[in-house]
Amino acid sequence: MGFQCGIVGLPNVGKSTLFNALTETAAAEAANYPFCTIEPNVGRVSVPDPRIEKIAAIAKSAKVLPTQLEFVDIAGLVRGASKGEGLGNQFLANIREVDAIVHVLRCFEGEVTHVDGSVDPLRDADTVETELMIADLESVERQLDTTAKRAKTGDKEAQRRLEVLQPVADALRDGRPARTVVLDKEQRPLFKALQLLTAKPVLYVANVEEESAASGNALSEKVRAKAEAEGAGFVVISAAIEAEVAALGDPADKREFLESLGLEETGLARLIREGYRLLDLITFFTAGPKETRAWTVRQGARAPEGAGVIHSDFERGFIRAETIAYDDFVALGGEQACKDAGKMRAEGKEYLVKDGDIFHFRFNV
């Protein structure tokens, strides 16, 4: 199961620099002109989690395999994208495929030309959000017209769809993204099927100058307030610093460099953690002499779904999940000690996966 975060924003806000730093590649060209990223670049990054090393040490694993997230660097959007301006249609198609939007906002002055001639992160955020809402409204209004006609004939399914489409259309006309619409549990699948751009969760990244990386600046505080008001994610990052950190090969050098700037961890670690929270993801582990591996699943997943993340056969033939909590595994010193202490549990199909669970799945196909 892969989870993708699409990195979006206006041209020249630091998207590609951030993408390069996050993925430690030069796959996305960073240049001082719009549309230097023509095709979406996809990079996989390991999710930093100190628990995996502790588990591997106890299990004496030969390999350690962290879980991963995918970041997609999407070409810069400009005003009028919903009408095809710039790379509009391509931008909208690419963003439709991701699970969450990482919206990079420029919060630094400098020589790099801003597409609108001045630095204003709230204006930039509004530009992108407006284009996405316009595209969503056009899609919803098309569906609304045909669905309303079918609903009048007594079509029950059309009537249920209409109960979702109408409040979404009203919100978009009022300038509110689709994710602000309150729906009941039965309506959520119909809402999800609409594949709306503004339904996706948003993480605002305030890209600041190096001197403001630790505490942010006046511009990033405006973005923080916006994120809090919307219930969106928020991270302050200096893409320039992340690029420098990525260029340092030795982990000790990276730590020393970060400490010199008053930073305890990289922007990647903060971004991943906030991305996980935004997507409502948790991590579980499998451990043994061959490897310790981390896996990602959505909060609220039951044990068979967790097993299915590893292999579809595990889910199809699920019998039980032999489960040890991470704290017990570390405190007692491994699987056998947990068995002896009665800390290994046999969980069935209804068990909800908990963050940090260490599983051994039993299955039969």
Coordinates of C-alpha atoms in Angstrom, one line a residue:
M1 CA 0.0 0.0 0.0
G2 CA 1.6 3.3 -1.1
F3 CA 0.6 6.7 0.1
Q4 CA 1.4 9.7 -2.0
C5 CA 1.8 13.3 -1.0
G6 CA 1.7 15.8 -3.9
I7 CA 4.0 18.8 -3.5
V8 CA 2.2 21.8 -5.1
G9 CA 2.6 25.6 -5.1
L10 CA 3.2 28.5 -7.5
P11 CA 6.4 28.5 -9.5
N12 CA 9.6 29.5 -7.7
V13 CA 8.4 28.9 -4.2
G14 CA 11.0 26.2 -3.5
K15 CA 9.0 23.1 -4.4
S16 CA 11.7 21.4 -6.4
T17 CA 14.5 22.3 -4.0
L18 CA 12.4 20.8 -1.2
F19 CA 11.6 17.7 -3.3
N20 CA 15.3 17.2 -4.1
A21 CA 16.3 17.5 -0.5
L22 CA 13.5 15.2 0.7
T23 CA 14.4 12.4 -1.7
E24 CA 18.2 13.2 -1.7
T25 CA 18.1 13.2 -5.5
A26 CA 18.5 15.8 -8.2
A27 CA 15.5 14.4 -10.1
A28 CA 13.6 17.7 -10.1
E29 CA 15.4 20.5 -11.7
A30 CA 15.4 23.7 -9.5
A31 CA 15.7 26.7 -11.7
N32 CA 14.8 30.4 -11.6
Y33 CA 11.9 30.3 -14.0
P34 CA 8.4 28.8 -14.1
F35 CA 7.5 25.3 -15.4
C36 CA 11.0 23.9 -15.0
T37 CA 9.3 20.8 -13.6
I38 CA 7.4 19.5 -16.6
E39 CA 6.6 16.0 -15.6
P40 CA 5.7 15.0 -12.0
N41 CA 8.8 13.6 -10.3
V42 CA 8.1 10.8 -7.9
G43 CA 10.5 10.1 -5.0
R44 CA 10.2 7.5 -2.2
V45 CA 11.5 8.4 1.2
S46 CA 12.0 6.2 4.2
V47 CA 9.9 7.2 7.2
P48 CA 12.2 7.9 10.2
D49 CA 11.2 5.9 13.2
P50 CA 13.7 5.1 16.0
R51 CA 11.6 2.1 17.1
I52 CA 12.7 0.0 14.2
E53 CA 16.4 0.0 15.1
K54 CA 15.5 -1.1 18.7
I55 CA 13.3 -3.9 17.5
A56 CA 16.0 -5.0 15.0
A57 CA 18.7 -5.1 17.6
I58 CA 16.6 -7.2 20.0
A59 CA 15.5 -9.6 17.1
K60 CA 19.1 -9.7 15.8
S61 CA 17.8 -9.0 12.3
A62 CA 20.1 -9.1 9.3
K63 CA 18.2 -6.3 7.5
V64 CA 16.2 -3.3 8.6
L65 CA 13.5 -2.0 6.2
P66 CA 11.6 1.2 7.2
T67 CA 8.3 2.0 5.7
Q68 CA 8.1 4.6 3.0
L69 CA 6.1 7.5 1.7
E70 CA 6.0 8.8 -1.9
F71 CA 6.4 12.5 -2.7
V72 CA 5.3 13.7 -6.1
D73 CA 6.8 17.0 -7.3
I74 CA 4.0 18.5 -9.5
A75 CA 4.6 21.3 -12.0
G76 CA 4.0 24.8 -10.8
L77 CA 0.5 26.1 -11.0
V78 CA -0.5 29.7 -12.1
R79 CA -3.7 31.7 -12.0
G80 CA -6.1 30.4 -14.6
A81 CA -4.9 26.8 -14.4
S82 CA -8.6 25.6 -14.1
K83 CA -9.0 27.1 -17.6
G84 CA -5.9 25.5 -19.0
E85 CA -3.4 28.3 -18.3
G86 CA 0.2 27.3 -17.9
L87 CA 0.2 23.5 -17.4
G88 CA -3.3 23.6 -15.9
N89 CA -4.9 20.4 -17.1
Q90 CA -1.8 18.4 -16.5
F91 CA -1.4 19.9 -13.0
L92 CA -5.0 19.0 -12.1
A93 CA -4.7 15.5 -13.5
N94 CA -1.6 14.8 -11.5
I95 CA -2.9 16.2 -8.2
R96 CA -6.1 14.1 -8.5
E97 CA -4.0 11.0 -8.1
V98 CA -2.4 11.8 -4.7
D99 CA -3.7 11.2 -1.2
A100 CA -2.7 14.5 0.4
I101 CA -1.5 17.9 -0.8
V102 CA 1.7 19.4 0.5
H103 CA 1.3 23.0 -0.3
V104 CA 4.7 24.8 -0.3
L105 CA 4.4 28.6 0.4
R106 CA 7.2 31.0 -0.1
C107 CA 8.0 32.8 3.2
F108 CA 11.3 34.4 2.3
E109 CA 12.5 37.4 0.3
G110 CA 15.3 37.0 -2.2
E111 CA 16.6 37.4 -5.7
V112 CA 14.6 34.5 -7.1
T113 CA 11.7 36.0 -9.1
H114 CA 8.2 35.5 -7.7
V115 CA 5.6 34.8 -10.4
D116 CA 3.3 37.6 -9.0
G117 CA 6.2 40.0 -8.4
S118 CA 6.0 40.0 -4.5
V119 CA 6.1 37.6 -1.6
D120 CA 2.7 37.0 0.0
P121 CA 2.1 33.3 1.1
L122 CA -1.6 33.8 1.9
R123 CA -2.2 35.3 -1.5
D124 CA -0.3 32.3 -3.0
A125 CA -2.4 29.8 -1.0
D126 CA -5.6 31.5 -2.1
T127 CA -4.5 31.4 -5.8
V128 CA -3.9 27.6 -5.7
E129 CA -7.0 26.8 -3.6
T130 CA -9.2 29.0 -5.9
E131 CA -8.1 27.2 -9.0
L132 CA -8.8 23.8 -7.4
M133 CA -12.2 24.9 -6.2
I134 CA -13.1 26.2 -9.7
A135 CA -12.1 22.9 -11.2
D136 CA -14.1 21.0 -8.5
L137 CA -17.2 23.2 -9.0
E138 CA -17.2 22.6 -12.8
S139 CA -17.1 18.9 -12.1
V140 CA -19.8 18.9 -9.4
E141 CA -22.2 21.1 -11.4
R142 CA -21.9 18.8 -14.4
Q143 CA -22.9 15.8 -12.2
L144 CA -25.5 17.8 -10.3
D145 CA -27.5 18.5 -13.4
T146 CA -27.7 14.9 -14.6
T147 CA -28.2 13.5 -11.1
A148 CA -31.0 15.9 -10.3
K149 CA -32.9 14.8 -13.4
R150 CA -32.5 11.1 -12.5
A151 CA -33.5 11.9 -8.9
K152 CA -36.8 13.4 -10.1
T153 CA -37.7 10.0 -11.7
G154 CA -37.5 8.3 -8.3
D155 CA -34.0 6.9 -8.7
K156 CA -33.0 6.2 -5.1
E157 CA -29.2 6.1 -5.8
A158 CA -29.4 9.4 -7.6
Q159 CA -31.3 10.9 -4.7
R160 CA -28.6 9.8 -2.3
R161 CA -25.9 11.3 -4.6
L162 CA -27.9 14.5 -4.8
E163 CA -27.8 14.8 -1.0
V164 CA -24.0 14.8 -1.2
L165 CA -23.6 16.9 -4.4
Q166 CA -25.8 19.7 -3.3
P167 CA -24.0 20.8 -0.1
V168 CA -20.7 20.3 -1.8
A169 CA -21.7 22.6 -4.7
D170 CA -23.1 25.2 -2.2
A171 CA -19.7 25.1 -0.3
L172 CA -17.7 25.6 -3.5
R173 CA -19.9 28.5 -4.6
D174 CA -19.3 30.1 -1.3
G175 CA -15.5 29.8 -1.7
R176 CA -15.1 26.9 0.7
P177 CA -13.2 23.7 -0.2
A178 CA -15.1 20.4 -0.4
R179 CA -13.4 19.0 2.7
T180 CA -15.3 21.5 4.9
V181 CA -18.6 19.9 4.1
V182 CA -20.0 17.8 7.0
L183 CA -21.4 14.5 5.9
D184 CA -22.6 11.4 7.7
K185 CA -20.9 8.0 7.6
E186 CA -23.1 6.6 4.9
Q187 CA -22.4 9.6 2.7
R188 CA -18.6 9.5 2.9
P189 CA -18.2 6.7 0.2
L190 CA -20.3 8.7 -2.3
F191 CA -18.3 11.9 -1.4
K192 CA -15.0 10.0 -1.9
A193 CA -16.2 8.7 -5.3
L194 CA -16.4 12.3 -6.5
Q195 CA -12.6 12.5 -6.5
L196 CA -12.6 16.2 -5.7
L197 CA -9.3 18.1 -5.5
T198 CA -10.3 20.2 -2.5
A199 CA -11.5 17.1 -0.6
K200 CA -7.9 16.1 0.0
P201 CA -6.2 16.9 3.3
V202 CA -3.7 19.8 3.1
L203 CA -0.3 20.3 4.8
Y204 CA 1.1 23.8 4.5
V205 CA 4.9 24.0 4.3
A206 CA 6.2 27.5 5.1
N207 CA 9.5 27.7 3.2
V208 CA 11.6 30.2 5.1
E209 CA 15.2 31.5 4.9
E210 CA 18.0 29.7 6.7
E211 CA 18.0 32.1 9.7
S212 CA 14.3 31.4 10.4
A213 CA 14.4 27.6 10.1
A214 CA 14.2 27.0 13.9
S215 CA 11.5 29.5 14.9
G216 CA 9.9 30.7 11.7
N217 CA 9.2 34.3 10.7
A218 CA 6.4 36.8 10.4
L219 CA 5.3 35.4 7.1
S220 CA 5.3 31.8 8.4
E221 CA 3.2 32.8 11.4
K222 CA 0.5 34.0 9.0
V223 CA 0.5 30.6 7.4
R224 CA 0.4 28.9 10.8
A225 CA -2.7 30.9 11.7
K226 CA -4.4 29.9 8.4
A227 CA -3.6 26.2 9.0
E228 CA -4.9 26.3 12.5
A229 CA -8.1 28.0 11.4
E230 CA -8.7 25.3 8.7
G231 CA -7.6 22.4 10.8
A232 CA -4.8 21.8 8.2
G233 CA -1.2 20.6 8.8
F234 CA 1.6 23.0 9.2
V235 CA 5.4 22.7 9.1
V236 CA 8.2 25.3 8.9
I237 CA 11.1 24.2 6.7
S238 CA 14.1 25.9 5.0
A239 CA 14.4 24.1 1.7
A240 CA 17.9 25.5 1.4
I241 CA 19.0 23.9 4.7
E242 CA 17.3 20.6 3.7
A243 CA 19.4 20.7 0.5
E244 CA 22.6 21.2 2.5
V245 CA 21.7 18.4 4.9
A246 CA 21.0 16.0 2.1
A247 CA 24.4 16.7 0.6
L248 CA 26.1 15.6 3.8
G249 CA 26.8 11.9 3.7
D250 CA 27.9 11.3 7.3
P251 CA 25.0 11.1 9.8
A252 CA 27.3 12.7 12.5
D253 CA 28.0 15.6 10.2
K254 CA 24.3 16.0 9.6
R255 CA 23.6 16.1 13.4
E256 CA 26.3 18.6 14.0
F257 CA 25.1 20.8 11.2
L258 CA 21.5 20.8 12.4
E259 CA 22.6 21.4 16.0
S260 CA 24.6 24.5 14.9
L261 CA 21.3 25.9 13.5
G262 CA 19.3 25.1 16.6
L263 CA 17.5 22.2 15.0
E264 CA 16.9 18.9 16.6
E265 CA 15.8 17.0 13.5
T266 CA 15.5 17.5 9.7
G267 CA 12.5 19.0 8.0
L268 CA 11.9 15.6 6.5
A269 CA 11.2 14.1 9.9
R270 CA 8.8 16.8 10.8
L271 CA 7.1 16.7 7.4
I272 CA 6.7 12.9 7.6
R273 CA 5.3 13.0 11.1
E274 CA 2.8 15.7 10.1
G275 CA 2.0 13.8 6.9
Y276 CA 1.3 10.7 8.9
R277 CA -1.0 12.6 11.2
L278 CA -2.8 14.2 8.3
L279 CA -3.4 10.9 6.5
D280 CA -4.3 9.2 9.8
L281 CA -1.6 6.6 9.3
I282 CA 0.0 4.3 11.9
T283 CA 3.0 1.9 11.7
F284 CA 3.2 -1.7 12.7
F285 CA 6.2 -4.1 12.5
T286 CA 7.3 -7.6 11.7
A287 CA 10.6 -8.9 13.2
G288 CA 12.8 -11.9 12.9
P289 CA 16.4 -13.0 12.2
K290 CA 16.1 -12.2 8.5
E291 CA 14.7 -8.7 8.8
T292 CA 12.8 -6.2 10.8
R293 CA 10.3 -4.3 8.7
A294 CA 7.9 -1.4 9.3
W295 CA 4.6 -1.3 7.5
T296 CA 2.0 1.5 7.1
V297 CA -1.7 1.1 7.5
R298 CA -4.6 3.5 8.1
Q299 CA -5.8 4.2 11.7
G300 CA -8.8 1.9 12.4
A301 CA -7.6 -0.9 10.1
R302 CA -8.5 -4.4 11.4
A303 CA -5.9 -7.2 11.6
P304 CA -6.7 -8.8 8.3
E305 CA -6.2 -5.5 6.5
G306 CA -2.8 -5.1 8.2
A307 CA -1.9 -8.6 7.0
G308 CA -3.0 -7.6 3.5
V309 CA -0.5 -4.8 3.4
I310 CA 2.2 -7.5 3.5
H311 CA 0.6 -9.8 1.0
S312 CA -3.0 -10.3 -0.3
D313 CA -2.8 -14.0 0.6
F314 CA -2.2 -13.1 4.2
E315 CA -5.5 -11.2 4.3
R316 CA -7.4 -13.8 2.2
G317 CA -6.4 -16.7 4.4
F318 CA -6.1 -14.8 7.7
I319 CA -6.4 -17.0 10.8
R320 CA -5.0 -14.9 13.6
A321 CA -2.4 -12.3 14.5
E322 CA 0.1 -13.1 17.1
T323 CA 0.7 -9.7 18.6
I324 CA 3.2 -8.0 20.9
A325 CA 3.0 -4.4 21.9
Y326 CA 6.2 -2.4 21.2
D327 CA 6.8 -1.4 24.8
D328 CA 6.5 -5.0 26.0
F329 CA 8.9 -6.3 23.2
V330 CA 11.6 -3.7 24.2
A331 CA 11.1 -4.0 28.0
L332 CA 11.2 -7.8 28.1
G333 CA 13.8 -8.2 25.4
G334 CA 12.1 -10.0 22.6
E335 CA 9.5 -12.5 21.4
Q336 CA 10.3 -15.5 23.6
A337 CA 10.4 -13.4 26.7
C338 CA 7.1 -11.9 25.8
K339 CA 5.6 -15.4 25.3
D340 CA 6.9 -16.5 28.6
A341 CA 5.5 -13.5 30.4
G342 CA 2.1 -13.8 28.7
K343 CA 2.5 -10.6 26.7
M344 CA 2.0 -12.2 23.3
R345 CA -1.7 -12.1 22.4
A346 CA -3.6 -14.1 19.7
E347 CA -5.9 -11.5 18.0
G348 CA -8.7 -12.3 15.6
K349 CA -10.3 -10.6 12.6
E350 CA -11.9 -7.8 14.6
Y351 CA -8.8 -6.6 16.3
L352 CA -7.9 -3.0 15.5
V353 CA -4.2 -2.5 14.6
K354 CA -2.4 -0.3 17.1
D355 CA 0.6 1.9 16.4
G356 CA 3.8 0.0 17.3
D357 CA 2.2 -3.5 17.2
I358 CA 4.7 -6.3 16.3
F359 CA 2.8 -9.0 14.4
H360 CA 3.3 -12.6 13.3
F361 CA 0.4 -13.4 11.0
R362 CA -1.0 -16.9 10.8
F363 CA -2.8 -17.7 7.6
N364 CA -3.9 -20.5 5.3
V365 CA -4.7 -20.4 1.6

